[in-house]
PDB file of C-alpha atoms in Angstrom:
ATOM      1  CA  UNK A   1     106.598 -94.345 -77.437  1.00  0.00           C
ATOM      2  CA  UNK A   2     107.164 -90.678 -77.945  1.00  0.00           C
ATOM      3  CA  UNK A   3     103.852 -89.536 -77.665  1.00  0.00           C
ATOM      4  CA  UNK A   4     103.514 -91.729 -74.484  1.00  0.00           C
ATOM      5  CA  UNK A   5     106.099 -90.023 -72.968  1.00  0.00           C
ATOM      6  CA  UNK A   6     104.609 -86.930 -73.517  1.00  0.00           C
ATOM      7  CA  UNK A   7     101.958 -87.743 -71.975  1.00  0.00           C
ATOM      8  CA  UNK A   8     103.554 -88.881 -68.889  1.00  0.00           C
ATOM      9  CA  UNK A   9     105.431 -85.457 -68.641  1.00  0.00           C
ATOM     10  CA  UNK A  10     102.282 -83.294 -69.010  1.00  0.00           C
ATOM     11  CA  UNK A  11     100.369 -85.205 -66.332  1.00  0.00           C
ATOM     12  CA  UNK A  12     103.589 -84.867 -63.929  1.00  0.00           C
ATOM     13  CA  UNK A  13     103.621 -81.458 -64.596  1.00  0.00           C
ATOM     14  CA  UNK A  14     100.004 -81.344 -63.778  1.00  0.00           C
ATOM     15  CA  UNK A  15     100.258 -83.009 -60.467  1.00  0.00           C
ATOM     16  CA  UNK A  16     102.529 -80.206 -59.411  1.00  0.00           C
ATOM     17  CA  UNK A  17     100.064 -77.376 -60.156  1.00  0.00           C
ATOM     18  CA  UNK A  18      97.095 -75.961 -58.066  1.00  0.00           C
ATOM     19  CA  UNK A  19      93.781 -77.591 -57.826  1.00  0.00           C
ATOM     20  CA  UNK A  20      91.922 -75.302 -59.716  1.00  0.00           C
ATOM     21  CA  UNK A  21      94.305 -75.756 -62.825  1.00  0.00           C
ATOM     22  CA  UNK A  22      94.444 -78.933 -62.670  1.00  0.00           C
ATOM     23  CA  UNK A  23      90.730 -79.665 -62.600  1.00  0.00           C
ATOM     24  CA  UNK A  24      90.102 -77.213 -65.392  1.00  0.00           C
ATOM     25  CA  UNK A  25      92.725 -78.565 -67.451  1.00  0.00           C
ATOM     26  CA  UNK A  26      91.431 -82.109 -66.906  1.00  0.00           C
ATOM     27  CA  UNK A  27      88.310 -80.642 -68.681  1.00  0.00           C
ATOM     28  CA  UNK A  28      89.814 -79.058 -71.593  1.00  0.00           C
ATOM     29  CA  UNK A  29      91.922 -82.112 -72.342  1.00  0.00           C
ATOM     30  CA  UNK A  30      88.546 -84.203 -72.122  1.00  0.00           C
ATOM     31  CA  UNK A  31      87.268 -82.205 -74.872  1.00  0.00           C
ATOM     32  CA  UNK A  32      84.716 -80.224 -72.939  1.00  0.00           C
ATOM     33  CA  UNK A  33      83.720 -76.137 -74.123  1.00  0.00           C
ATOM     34  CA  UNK A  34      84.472 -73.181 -71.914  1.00  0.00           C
ATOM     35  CA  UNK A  35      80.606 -72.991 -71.571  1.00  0.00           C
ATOM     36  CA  UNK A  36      80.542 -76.814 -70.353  1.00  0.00           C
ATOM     37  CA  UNK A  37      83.603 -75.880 -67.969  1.00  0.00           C
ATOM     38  CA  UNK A  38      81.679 -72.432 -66.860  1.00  0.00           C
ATOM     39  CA  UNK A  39      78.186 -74.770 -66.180  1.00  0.00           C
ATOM     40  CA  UNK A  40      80.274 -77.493 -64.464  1.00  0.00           C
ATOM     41  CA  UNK A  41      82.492 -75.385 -62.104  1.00  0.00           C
ATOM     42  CA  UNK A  42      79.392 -72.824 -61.789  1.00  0.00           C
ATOM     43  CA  UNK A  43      81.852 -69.627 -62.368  1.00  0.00           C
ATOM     44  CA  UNK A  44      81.600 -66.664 -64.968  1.00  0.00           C
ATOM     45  CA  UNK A  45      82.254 -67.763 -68.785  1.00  0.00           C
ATOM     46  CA  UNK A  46      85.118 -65.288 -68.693  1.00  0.00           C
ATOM     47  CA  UNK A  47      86.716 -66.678 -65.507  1.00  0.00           C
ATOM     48  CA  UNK A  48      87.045 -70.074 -67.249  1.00  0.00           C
ATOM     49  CA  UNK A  49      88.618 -67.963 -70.416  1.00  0.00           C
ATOM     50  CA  UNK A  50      91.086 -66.270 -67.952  1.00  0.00           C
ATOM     51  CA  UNK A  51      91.839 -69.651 -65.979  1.00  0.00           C
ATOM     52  CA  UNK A  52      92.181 -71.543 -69.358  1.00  0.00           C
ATOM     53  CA  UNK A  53      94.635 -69.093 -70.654  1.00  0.00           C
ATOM     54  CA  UNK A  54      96.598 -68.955 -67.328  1.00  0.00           C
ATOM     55  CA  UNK A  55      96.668 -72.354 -66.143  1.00  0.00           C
ATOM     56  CA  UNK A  56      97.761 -73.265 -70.185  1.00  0.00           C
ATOM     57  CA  UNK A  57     100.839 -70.629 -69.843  1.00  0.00           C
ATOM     58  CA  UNK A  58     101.846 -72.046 -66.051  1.00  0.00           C
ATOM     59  CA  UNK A  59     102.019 -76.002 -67.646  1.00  0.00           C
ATOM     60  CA  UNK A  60     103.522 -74.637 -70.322  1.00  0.00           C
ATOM     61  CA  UNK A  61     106.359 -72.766 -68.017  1.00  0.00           C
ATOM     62  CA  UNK A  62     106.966 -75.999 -65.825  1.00  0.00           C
ATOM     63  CA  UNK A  63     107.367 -78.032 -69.212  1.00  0.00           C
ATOM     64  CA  UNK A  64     109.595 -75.639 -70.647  1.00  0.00           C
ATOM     65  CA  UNK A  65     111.669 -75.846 -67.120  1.00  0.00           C
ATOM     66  CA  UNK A  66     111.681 -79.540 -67.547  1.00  0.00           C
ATOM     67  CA  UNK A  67     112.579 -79.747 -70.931  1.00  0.00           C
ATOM     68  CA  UNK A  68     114.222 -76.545 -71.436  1.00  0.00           C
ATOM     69  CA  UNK A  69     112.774 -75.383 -74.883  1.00  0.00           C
ATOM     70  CA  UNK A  70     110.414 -74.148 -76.257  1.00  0.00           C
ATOM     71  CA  UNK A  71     106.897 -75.156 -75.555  1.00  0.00           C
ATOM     72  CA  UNK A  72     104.511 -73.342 -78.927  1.00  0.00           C
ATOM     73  CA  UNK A  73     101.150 -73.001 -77.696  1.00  0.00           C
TER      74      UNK A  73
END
């Protein structure tokens, strides 16, 4: 039940960031590489590095809002 709320939360916190994020971080959760991600969205390796690390920190911000602790990346 737990894990299923988790979910939920991460997904709701999703919907509230920008495009971008949220499509790239619907492809790292699927399990694809940065270099699948860089082919896919046709943008530098190391802009899908950047993006990855960014969008990662802004989810985790809005969860740690939510929840207010820590979120350990």
């Amino acid at each position: 039940v737990e894990k299923n709320e988790d979910v939920r939360r991460v997904k709701e916190a999703m919907s509230k960031m920008d495009e971008k994020c949220r499509e790239l971080l619907t492809y790292v959760s699927d399990g694809k590489s940065e270099s699948e991600i860089q082919k896919i969205l046709d943008i530098p390796l190391g802009t899908v590095s950047s993006r990855k690390s960014n969008c990662i920190k802004k989810l985790a911000e809005i969860l740690k809002v939510w929840t207010n602790t820590t979120i350990l990346l």
